[in-house]
């Protein structure tokens, strides 16, 4: 399945909640672009993607995103835009309801903690 890319995604991803569709990637550069820069060979895109870790599952594991939204089983988001839109809307509405229960100080503290814990490196 093809993956859509949004240039500069990480630069504008400052939010209380960040969701991704399960078959999407989230990166400032495509794997092809990364491979072209690193190895001067865009055909190494799969290898680049394994290093970049731009998938929803990767970024959830790194705490960059808060939730992976499952796509419709009948071929993913691209084959059922209406159902996908409904799934996204459901998650946004749920998040807004949760966030509305918090006062400003709680929101700021949670956001600070969230961004401080993103991509936490446990070295070796």
Short mmCIF file of C-alpha atoms in Angstrom, two decimals:
data_model
loop_
_atom_site.label_atom_id
_atom_site.label_comp_id
_atom_site.label_asym_id
_atom_site.label_seq_id
_atom_site.Cartn_x
_atom_site.Cartn_y
_atom_site.Cartn_z
CA UNK A 1 0.00 0.00 0.00
CA UNK A 2 1.30 3.46 -0.83
CA UNK A 3 1.90 5.82 2.04
CA UNK A 4 1.15 9.51 1.85
CA UNK A 5 3.77 11.89 3.16
CA UNK A 6 3.20 15.28 4.68
CA UNK A 7 6.32 17.42 4.43
CA UNK A 8 7.32 19.16 7.63
CA UNK A 9 4.94 17.03 9.71
CA UNK A 10 7.12 17.00 12.79
CA UNK A 11 7.60 20.75 12.66
CA UNK A 12 3.86 21.39 12.99
CA UNK A 13 3.01 18.48 15.28
CA UNK A 14 2.88 20.47 18.51
CA UNK A 15 -0.40 19.35 20.06
CA UNK A 16 -1.90 17.83 23.17
CA UNK A 17 -2.72 14.66 21.24
CA UNK A 18 -1.23 13.29 18.04
CA UNK A 19 -2.89 10.43 16.19
CA UNK A 20 -1.81 8.52 13.10
CA UNK A 21 -3.62 6.19 10.79
CA UNK A 22 -2.01 2.75 10.96
CA UNK A 23 -0.68 2.82 7.38
CA UNK A 24 0.70 6.35 7.45
CA UNK A 25 4.18 7.72 7.98
CA UNK A 26 5.15 10.85 9.88
CA UNK A 27 8.41 12.42 8.83
CA UNK A 28 9.97 15.56 7.42
CA UNK A 29 11.57 13.52 4.67
CA UNK A 30 10.48 10.51 2.63
CA UNK A 31 12.51 7.30 2.88
CA UNK A 32 13.47 7.85 -0.78
CA UNK A 33 14.73 11.33 0.05
CA UNK A 34 16.65 10.06 3.06
CA UNK A 35 18.28 7.30 0.99
CA UNK A 36 19.16 9.80 -1.73
CA UNK A 37 20.88 12.08 0.76
CA UNK A 38 22.59 9.38 2.82
CA UNK A 39 23.62 6.93 0.11
CA UNK A 40 22.95 8.84 -3.13
CA UNK A 41 20.60 5.97 -3.99
CA UNK A 42 16.83 6.35 -3.65
CA UNK A 43 16.34 2.65 -4.40
CA UNK A 44 17.48 1.98 -0.81
CA UNK A 45 14.23 3.49 0.52
CA UNK A 46 13.22 0.33 2.43
CA UNK A 47 16.56 0.31 4.22
CA UNK A 48 16.21 4.02 4.97
CA UNK A 49 12.69 3.51 6.36
CA UNK A 50 13.96 0.82 8.72
CA UNK A 51 16.45 3.34 10.09
CA UNK A 52 14.07 6.31 10.13
CA UNK A 53 11.24 4.48 11.94
CA UNK A 54 8.48 6.68 10.45
CA UNK A 55 5.54 4.29 10.87
CA UNK A 56 2.65 4.70 13.25
CA UNK A 57 3.75 1.71 15.32
CA UNK A 58 7.35 3.00 15.52
CA UNK A 59 6.30 6.46 16.59
CA UNK A 60 3.81 5.13 19.12
CA UNK A 61 6.61 3.06 20.65
CA UNK A 62 8.83 6.19 20.81
CA UNK A 63 5.97 8.15 22.46
CA UNK A 64 5.89 10.66 19.59
CA UNK A 65 2.22 9.92 18.94
CA UNK A 66 -0.56 9.07 21.36
CA UNK A 67 -2.66 6.65 19.38
CA UNK A 68 -2.65 4.57 16.23
CA UNK A 69 -6.05 4.69 14.55
CA UNK A 70 -6.88 1.37 12.89
CA UNK A 71 -7.96 1.67 9.29
CA UNK A 72 -10.95 -0.08 7.73
CA UNK A 73 -10.24 -3.74 6.99
CA UNK A 74 -11.56 -3.46 3.44
CA UNK A 75 -8.32 -2.07 2.04
CA UNK A 76 -7.43 0.75 4.40
CA UNK A 77 -8.20 4.45 4.48
CA UNK A 78 -7.79 4.98 0.76
CA UNK A 79 -10.59 2.50 -0.02
CA UNK A 80 -13.10 3.76 2.55
CA UNK A 81 -12.72 7.47 3.13
CA UNK A 82 -16.12 7.80 4.84
CA UNK A 83 -15.40 5.12 7.44
CA UNK A 84 -11.88 6.46 7.95
CA UNK A 85 -13.24 9.98 8.48
CA UNK A 86 -15.71 8.63 11.03
CA UNK A 87 -12.91 6.79 12.90
CA UNK A 88 -10.79 9.95 12.98
CA UNK A 89 -13.74 12.08 14.10
CA UNK A 90 -14.52 9.64 16.91
CA UNK A 91 -10.95 9.87 18.24
CA UNK A 92 -10.84 13.67 17.98
CA UNK A 93 -14.17 14.08 19.78
CA UNK A 94 -13.06 11.67 22.52
CA UNK A 95 -9.76 13.53 22.97
CA UNK A 96 -11.44 16.94 23.12
CA UNK A 97 -13.87 15.68 25.78
CA UNK A 98 -10.95 14.40 27.86
CA UNK A 99 -8.87 17.55 27.41
CA UNK A 100 -11.80 19.82 28.29
CA UNK A 101 -11.87 18.31 31.79
CA UNK A 102 -8.35 19.61 32.50
CA UNK A 103 -7.46 23.11 33.64
CA UNK A 104 -4.80 25.15 31.89
CA UNK A 105 -2.01 24.24 34.34
CA UNK A 106 -2.74 20.52 33.93
CA UNK A 107 -2.71 20.86 30.13
CA UNK A 108 0.60 22.72 30.16
CA UNK A 109 2.19 20.23 32.56
CA UNK A 110 0.98 17.23 30.56
CA UNK A 111 2.21 18.76 27.31
CA UNK A 112 5.60 19.54 28.85
CA UNK A 113 5.91 15.96 30.15
CA UNK A 114 4.79 14.54 26.79
CA UNK A 115 7.41 16.41 24.79
CA UNK A 116 10.17 15.74 27.34
CA UNK A 117 9.49 11.97 27.07
CA UNK A 118 9.32 11.74 23.28
CA UNK A 119 11.82 9.39 21.77
CA UNK A 120 13.39 8.69 25.13
CA UNK A 121 16.76 7.08 24.59
CA UNK A 122 17.73 4.29 26.94
CA UNK A 123 21.37 3.95 26.01
CA UNK A 124 23.85 1.23 25.96
#
